[in-house]
Short mmCIF file of C-alpha atoms in Angstrom, two decimals:
data_model
loop_
_atom_site.label_atom_id
_atom_site.label_comp_id
_atom_site.label_asym_id
_atom_site.label_seq_id
_atom_site.Cartn_x
_atom_site.Cartn_y
_atom_site.Cartn_z
CA UNK A 1 -16.97 -18.07 -29.64
CA UNK A 2 -16.71 -15.72 -26.72
CA UNK A 3 -16.56 -12.24 -28.21
CA UNK A 4 -15.75 -10.57 -24.94
CA UNK A 5 -11.96 -10.60 -24.68
CA UNK A 6 -11.52 -10.11 -20.98
CA UNK A 7 -8.21 -8.28 -20.95
CA UNK A 8 -8.33 -7.72 -17.19
CA UNK A 9 -8.65 -11.45 -16.64
CA UNK A 10 -5.80 -12.18 -19.04
CA UNK A 11 -3.60 -9.67 -17.20
CA UNK A 12 -4.53 -11.12 -13.82
CA UNK A 13 -3.80 -14.66 -15.00
CA UNK A 14 -0.44 -13.63 -16.45
CA UNK A 15 0.47 -11.82 -13.21
CA UNK A 16 -0.62 -14.62 -10.88
CA UNK A 17 1.35 -17.21 -12.89
CA UNK A 18 4.42 -15.77 -11.18
CA UNK A 19 2.95 -16.80 -7.81
CA UNK A 20 1.90 -20.29 -8.87
CA UNK A 21 5.39 -21.57 -8.09
CA UNK A 22 4.49 -21.87 -4.39
CA UNK A 23 7.76 -20.29 -3.22
CA UNK A 24 6.13 -17.60 -1.07
CA UNK A 25 3.74 -20.21 0.33
CA UNK A 26 6.70 -22.37 1.37
CA UNK A 27 8.36 -19.30 2.93
CA UNK A 28 5.24 -18.36 4.92
CA UNK A 29 4.77 -21.98 6.02
CA UNK A 30 8.37 -22.28 7.19
CA UNK A 31 8.17 -18.83 8.79
CA UNK A 32 5.15 -19.86 10.89
CA UNK A 33 6.54 -23.28 11.75
CA UNK A 34 9.96 -21.81 12.54
CA UNK A 35 8.29 -19.23 14.79
CA UNK A 36 6.50 -22.02 16.64
CA UNK A 37 9.73 -23.97 17.04
CA UNK A 38 11.53 -20.88 18.30
CA UNK A 39 8.83 -20.32 20.92
CA UNK A 40 9.17 -23.92 22.04
CA UNK A 41 12.94 -23.59 22.39
CA UNK A 42 12.30 -20.35 24.26
CA UNK A 43 10.05 -22.13 26.76
CA UNK A 44 12.51 -24.96 27.28
CA UNK A 45 15.48 -22.62 27.54
CA UNK A 46 14.64 -18.98 28.50
CA UNK A 47 16.49 -16.31 26.45
CA UNK A 48 17.67 -14.53 29.59
CA UNK A 49 18.66 -17.11 32.19
CA UNK A 50 18.40 -16.09 35.85
CA UNK A 51 22.20 -16.37 36.05
CA UNK A 52 22.44 -13.45 33.57
CA UNK A 53 23.67 -13.13 30.00
CA UNK A 54 21.98 -14.46 26.89
CA UNK A 55 21.24 -18.14 26.37
CA UNK A 56 21.29 -20.12 23.13
CA UNK A 57 17.58 -19.46 22.66
CA UNK A 58 18.25 -15.74 23.12
CA UNK A 59 20.85 -15.87 20.36
CA UNK A 60 18.41 -17.85 18.23
CA UNK A 61 15.82 -15.16 18.88
CA UNK A 62 18.23 -12.48 17.72
CA UNK A 63 19.27 -14.60 14.76
CA UNK A 64 15.65 -15.15 13.71
CA UNK A 65 15.63 -11.70 12.13
CA UNK A 66 18.65 -12.63 10.05
CA UNK A 67 17.01 -15.96 9.12
CA UNK A 68 13.86 -14.03 8.06
CA UNK A 69 15.95 -11.72 5.85
CA UNK A 70 17.89 -14.65 4.39
CA UNK A 71 14.59 -16.45 3.75
CA UNK A 72 13.29 -13.50 1.71
CA UNK A 73 16.57 -13.38 -0.25
CA UNK A 74 16.32 -17.14 -0.77
CA UNK A 75 12.80 -16.78 -2.24
CA UNK A 76 14.05 -14.06 -4.60
CA UNK A 77 17.01 -16.24 -5.67
CA UNK A 78 14.73 -19.26 -6.19
CA UNK A 79 12.39 -17.12 -8.30
CA UNK A 80 15.37 -16.36 -10.56
CA UNK A 81 16.50 -19.98 -10.72
CA UNK A 82 13.14 -21.76 -10.87
CA UNK A 83 10.41 -19.39 -12.00
CA UNK A 84 11.93 -17.07 -14.60
CA UNK A 85 13.70 -19.77 -16.65
CA UNK A 86 10.37 -21.58 -16.92
CA UNK A 87 7.83 -18.86 -17.62
CA UNK A 88 9.99 -16.06 -18.93
CA UNK A 89 9.98 -12.37 -18.14
CA UNK A 90 7.32 -9.73 -18.53
CA UNK A 91 7.17 -6.10 -17.56
CA UNK A 92 3.77 -5.36 -16.06
CA UNK A 93 1.92 -2.07 -15.80
CA UNK A 94 3.18 0.65 -13.49
CA UNK A 95 0.18 0.07 -11.20
CA UNK A 96 1.32 -3.52 -10.65
CA UNK A 97 4.90 -2.45 -10.08
CA UNK A 98 3.78 0.16 -7.53
CA UNK A 99 1.94 -2.55 -5.61
CA UNK A 100 4.97 -4.80 -5.76
CA UNK A 101 7.17 -1.99 -4.43
CA UNK A 102 4.72 -1.48 -1.57
CA UNK A 103 5.13 -5.13 -0.58
CA UNK A 104 8.93 -4.74 -0.66
CA UNK A 105 8.57 -1.73 1.68
CA UNK A 106 6.28 -3.69 4.04
CA UNK A 107 8.78 -6.56 4.23
CA UNK A 108 11.67 -4.11 4.77
CA UNK A 109 9.76 -2.31 7.55
CA UNK A 110 9.03 -5.66 9.20
CA UNK A 111 12.71 -6.57 8.99
CA UNK A 112 13.92 -3.30 10.49
CA UNK A 113 11.25 -3.17 13.22
CA UNK A 114 12.12 -6.69 14.25
CA UNK A 115 15.64 -5.93 15.42
CA UNK A 116 14.74 -3.37 18.14
CA UNK A 117 11.70 -5.44 19.10
CA UNK A 118 13.81 -8.57 19.52
CA UNK A 119 16.36 -6.64 21.56
CA UNK A 120 13.56 -5.38 23.85
CA UNK A 121 12.27 -8.92 24.23
CA UNK A 122 15.55 -10.54 25.21
CA UNK A 123 17.14 -7.60 27.04
CA UNK A 124 15.18 -8.35 30.20
CA UNK A 125 15.12 -4.65 31.14
CA UNK A 126 11.40 -4.30 30.68
CA UNK A 127 8.65 -6.05 32.56
CA UNK A 128 7.01 -9.09 31.02
CA UNK A 129 3.74 -7.30 30.13
CA UNK A 130 5.56 -4.80 27.91
CA UNK A 131 7.62 -7.61 26.38
CA UNK A 132 4.47 -9.53 25.56
CA UNK A 133 2.79 -6.42 24.15
CA UNK A 134 5.80 -5.80 21.89
CA UNK A 135 5.57 -9.44 20.78
CA UNK A 136 1.86 -9.03 20.08
CA UNK A 137 2.58 -5.88 18.04
CA UNK A 138 5.07 -7.87 15.96
CA UNK A 139 2.54 -10.64 15.41
CA UNK A 140 -0.08 -8.12 14.31
CA UNK A 141 2.44 -6.65 11.86
CA UNK A 142 3.14 -10.11 10.45
CA UNK A 143 -0.58 -10.73 9.93
CA UNK A 144 -1.01 -7.34 8.24
CA UNK A 145 2.00 -8.07 6.00
CA UNK A 146 0.53 -11.40 4.83
CA UNK A 147 -2.90 -9.83 4.18
CA UNK A 148 -1.18 -6.99 2.31
CA UNK A 149 0.62 -9.57 0.16
CA UNK A 150 -2.73 -11.18 -0.64
CA UNK A 151 -4.30 -7.86 -1.54
CA UNK A 152 -1.47 -6.23 -3.46
CA UNK A 153 -0.20 -9.33 -5.21
CA UNK A 154 -3.74 -10.49 -6.06
CA UNK A 155 -3.17 -13.94 -4.58
CA UNK A 156 -6.14 -15.08 -2.48
CA UNK A 157 -4.21 -17.91 -0.75
CA UNK A 158 -2.32 -15.36 1.31
CA UNK A 159 -5.57 -14.25 2.96
CA UNK A 160 -5.96 -17.83 4.17
CA UNK A 161 -2.42 -17.84 5.57
CA UNK A 162 -3.04 -14.47 7.25
CA UNK A 163 -6.17 -15.91 8.82
CA UNK A 164 -4.33 -19.04 9.99
CA UNK A 165 -1.57 -16.90 11.50
CA UNK A 166 -4.19 -14.76 13.27
CA UNK A 167 -5.85 -17.90 14.68
CA UNK A 168 -2.46 -19.20 15.81
CA UNK A 169 -1.75 -15.94 17.68
CA UNK A 170 -5.17 -15.76 19.30
CA UNK A 171 -4.24 -17.70 22.49
CA UNK A 172 -1.27 -15.36 22.94
CA UNK A 173 -3.47 -12.26 22.68
CA UNK A 174 -5.97 -13.76 25.13
CA UNK A 175 -3.13 -14.54 27.54
CA UNK A 176 -1.98 -10.92 27.45
CA UNK A 177 -5.37 -9.57 28.39
CA UNK A 178 -5.91 -12.13 31.12
CA UNK A 179 -2.33 -11.42 32.21
CA UNK A 180 -1.74 -15.11 32.55
CA UNK A 181 1.11 -16.87 30.81
CA UNK A 182 1.15 -20.48 31.95
CA UNK A 183 3.71 -22.72 30.25
CA UNK A 184 0.92 -24.95 28.92
CA UNK A 185 -0.63 -21.98 27.08
CA UNK A 186 2.76 -21.04 25.63
CA UNK A 187 3.38 -24.61 24.48
CA UNK A 188 -0.12 -24.62 22.92
CA UNK A 189 0.72 -21.33 21.18
CA UNK A 190 3.90 -22.75 19.68
CA UNK A 191 2.15 -26.00 18.67
CA UNK A 192 -0.67 -24.04 17.04
CA UNK A 193 1.85 -22.01 15.04
CA UNK A 194 3.55 -25.17 13.80
CA UNK A 195 0.27 -26.93 12.97
CA UNK A 196 -1.33 -23.94 11.25
CA UNK A 197 1.87 -23.19 9.34
CA UNK A 198 1.87 -26.63 7.76
CA UNK A 199 -1.00 -25.98 5.26
CA UNK A 200 1.00 -23.13 3.70
CA UNK A 201 4.07 -25.36 3.45
CA UNK A 202 2.09 -28.27 1.98
CA UNK A 203 0.21 -26.04 -0.50
CA UNK A 204 3.54 -24.45 -1.48
CA UNK A 205 5.22 -27.80 -2.10
CA UNK A 206 2.25 -29.09 -4.13
CA UNK A 207 2.20 -25.88 -6.19
CA UNK A 208 5.95 -26.03 -6.76
CA UNK A 209 5.74 -29.64 -7.97
CA UNK A 210 2.86 -28.76 -10.27
CA UNK A 211 4.63 -25.66 -11.55
CA UNK A 212 7.82 -27.57 -12.37
CA UNK A 213 5.82 -30.22 -14.23
CA UNK A 214 3.67 -27.73 -16.11
CA UNK A 215 6.53 -25.48 -17.14
CA UNK A 216 9.63 -27.52 -17.91
CA UNK A 217 12.87 -25.60 -17.95
CA UNK A 218 14.01 -24.45 -21.35
CA UNK A 219 17.70 -25.13 -21.21
CA UNK A 220 18.91 -22.95 -24.05
CA UNK A 221 17.50 -19.50 -23.48
CA UNK A 222 19.92 -18.01 -25.99
CA UNK A 223 18.60 -20.38 -28.66
CA UNK A 224 15.11 -19.12 -27.82
CA UNK A 225 16.21 -15.56 -28.37
CA UNK A 226 17.99 -16.57 -31.57
CA UNK A 227 14.75 -18.29 -32.63
CA UNK A 228 12.90 -15.01 -32.37
CA UNK A 229 15.64 -13.15 -34.20
CA UNK A 230 15.87 -15.71 -37.01
CA UNK A 231 12.17 -16.03 -37.59
CA UNK A 232 11.15 -12.43 -37.36
CA UNK B 1 -21.16 -14.98 -46.29
CA UNK B 2 -21.11 -12.59 -49.19
CA UNK B 3 -18.05 -10.39 -49.62
CA UNK B 4 -20.35 -7.55 -50.53
CA UNK B 5 -22.75 -8.24 -47.71
CA UNK B 6 -24.53 -5.22 -46.34
CA UNK B 7 -26.11 -4.26 -43.06
CA UNK B 8 -25.02 -6.33 -40.09
CA UNK B 9 -22.80 -8.71 -42.04
CA UNK B 10 -20.53 -5.84 -43.07
CA UNK B 11 -19.08 -5.90 -39.59
CA UNK B 12 -17.85 -9.46 -40.22
CA UNK B 13 -16.39 -8.59 -43.61
CA UNK B 14 -14.42 -5.72 -42.12
CA UNK B 15 -12.88 -7.85 -39.40
CA UNK B 16 -9.08 -7.76 -39.43
CA UNK B 17 -8.18 -11.30 -40.42
CA UNK B 18 -4.66 -10.95 -39.07
CA UNK B 19 -6.06 -10.35 -35.59
CA UNK B 20 -8.94 -12.79 -35.99
CA UNK B 21 -6.70 -15.88 -36.04
CA UNK B 22 -7.01 -17.33 -32.48
CA UNK B 23 -3.28 -17.75 -31.84
CA UNK B 24 -2.46 -14.21 -32.96
CA UNK B 25 -5.43 -12.86 -31.04
CA UNK B 26 -4.09 -14.54 -27.89
CA UNK B 27 -0.59 -13.16 -28.52
CA UNK B 28 -1.90 -9.63 -29.04
CA UNK B 29 -4.15 -9.85 -25.97
CA UNK B 30 -1.20 -10.93 -23.82
CA UNK B 31 1.07 -8.22 -25.17
CA UNK B 32 -1.72 -5.67 -24.68
CA UNK B 33 -1.89 -6.27 -20.93
CA UNK B 34 1.85 -6.06 -20.25
CA UNK B 35 4.37 -3.38 -21.17
CA UNK B 36 6.70 -5.95 -22.72
CA UNK B 37 7.37 -9.67 -22.51
CA UNK B 38 9.92 -12.14 -23.73
CA UNK B 39 9.42 -15.09 -26.05
CA UNK B 40 9.33 -17.62 -23.21
CA UNK B 41 6.62 -15.69 -21.37
CA UNK B 42 4.41 -15.75 -24.45
CA UNK B 43 5.11 -19.45 -24.93
CA UNK B 44 4.06 -20.25 -21.37
CA UNK B 45 0.97 -18.06 -21.46
CA UNK B 46 -0.35 -19.01 -24.88
CA UNK B 47 0.65 -22.71 -24.90
CA UNK B 48 1.93 -22.27 -28.44
CA UNK B 49 4.98 -24.16 -29.63
CA UNK B 50 8.23 -22.41 -30.42
CA UNK B 51 7.83 -22.64 -34.20
CA UNK B 52 4.18 -21.71 -34.15
CA UNK B 53 4.78 -18.69 -31.97
CA UNK B 54 7.71 -17.55 -34.10
CA UNK B 55 5.70 -17.68 -37.32
CA UNK B 56 2.78 -15.76 -35.80
CA UNK B 57 5.14 -13.18 -34.35
CA UNK B 58 6.73 -12.61 -37.74
CA UNK B 59 3.31 -11.94 -39.28
CA UNK B 60 2.39 -9.55 -36.51
CA UNK B 61 5.71 -7.75 -36.80
CA UNK B 62 5.37 -7.48 -40.57
CA UNK B 63 1.98 -5.84 -40.06
CA UNK B 64 3.52 -3.42 -37.57
CA UNK B 65 1.38 -4.71 -34.70
CA UNK B 66 4.32 -5.67 -32.51
CA UNK B 67 7.91 -4.56 -32.20
CA UNK B 68 10.91 -6.47 -31.06
CA UNK B 69 13.51 -4.94 -28.77
CA UNK B 70 16.84 -6.71 -28.93
CA UNK B 71 18.98 -5.94 -25.94
CA UNK B 72 21.86 -7.55 -24.15
CA UNK B 73 21.92 -8.31 -20.45
CA UNK B 74 25.62 -8.65 -19.91
CA UNK B 75 26.64 -10.97 -22.71
CA UNK B 76 23.28 -12.70 -22.98
CA UNK B 77 20.78 -11.60 -25.62
CA UNK B 78 17.48 -10.48 -24.17
CA UNK B 79 14.68 -10.10 -26.69
CA UNK B 80 11.54 -8.36 -25.51
CA UNK B 81 8.33 -8.11 -27.48
CA UNK B 82 6.05 -5.11 -27.30
CA UNK B 83 2.70 -4.25 -28.84
CA UNK B 84 2.73 -1.08 -30.96
CA UNK B 85 0.06 1.63 -30.92
CA UNK B 86 -1.13 0.26 -34.25
CA UNK B 87 -1.44 -3.21 -32.71
CA UNK B 88 -3.31 -1.80 -29.72
CA UNK B 89 -5.88 -0.02 -31.83
CA UNK B 90 -6.21 -3.06 -34.14
CA UNK B 91 -7.04 -5.27 -31.16
CA UNK B 92 -9.54 -2.82 -29.68
CA UNK B 93 -11.11 -2.27 -33.08
CA UNK B 94 -11.41 -6.03 -33.57
CA UNK B 95 -13.06 -6.44 -30.18
CA UNK B 96 -15.52 -3.66 -30.89
CA UNK B 97 -16.45 -5.02 -34.31
CA UNK B 98 -16.93 -8.59 -33.10
CA UNK B 99 -19.04 -7.42 -30.19
CA UNK B 100 -21.21 -5.27 -32.43
CA UNK B 101 -21.62 -7.96 -35.07
CA UNK B 102 -22.48 -10.79 -32.71
CA UNK B 103 -24.72 -8.66 -30.51
CA UNK B 104 -26.93 -8.04 -33.53
CA UNK B 105 -27.51 -11.74 -34.18
CA UNK B 106 -31.01 -12.95 -33.27
CA UNK B 107 -31.35 -15.13 -30.13
#
């Protein structure tokens, strides 16, 4: 018998169970792949056409912030519909909750920084170098956000996704410093985002399938509560 | 093992049998690391069945090691389980005694 009851390990396992549903993985995967697709649309149809105004891709660009916000809300809703009915609820220590709040702040900051950044990108008022530097700043923020999720939520997979996102953005950063933005490099950038986003999506789907099988939904939650009340 | 054993074996005799049972030990350990949890959370974490978990919880509650908070979220009952200070010290005491007793065994 192991006499050393590793309470820290038990707490970590209990906490990480909430992230074994793969929902955030699916979100990150779709986020990266969607970003790649958006870039591709952007190349095929510039956001600010020479004739003036905003094109469909420009509107898509602006809408991407809304899609990001809706995606986060969707993950939260899915957590309530899929995760909680299967593994129940627990209130963790205040240290854990503080870390969770920090992640909420990071995501909110990303959301609110995106809007002005997207407006700068599609407005066409600034020269292309500044536009690309703003884009790079946004990419760096995304990478930091994913690494922060890995660190503060104690889920190592997110480090991998942060690394994949950083690799996917590397050609873009190189292009900025060589001041050379050929279409081929931009297509490669979008393709890389879509390819490197797929592992997160696949891992997320596999985890979700495993989670649903491992923790079947208990239909009658009220009966569960009654069970506790009757037996105790 | 003798009930009146002395020396090292005394540590075993003084072990809290209520905590020593593996299922209850697991329940207490899980409640120790969270502020509170519901029945379903404990079921998923401990792999115990509904009936099994209920019976262990009643023993732990009777001993004053856990407390049950019955609340309502809207119209739905929401029962949360919490370890008491007595339960906390019982678990830590158990850990200490087991460590001490087994550390003294020869290789």
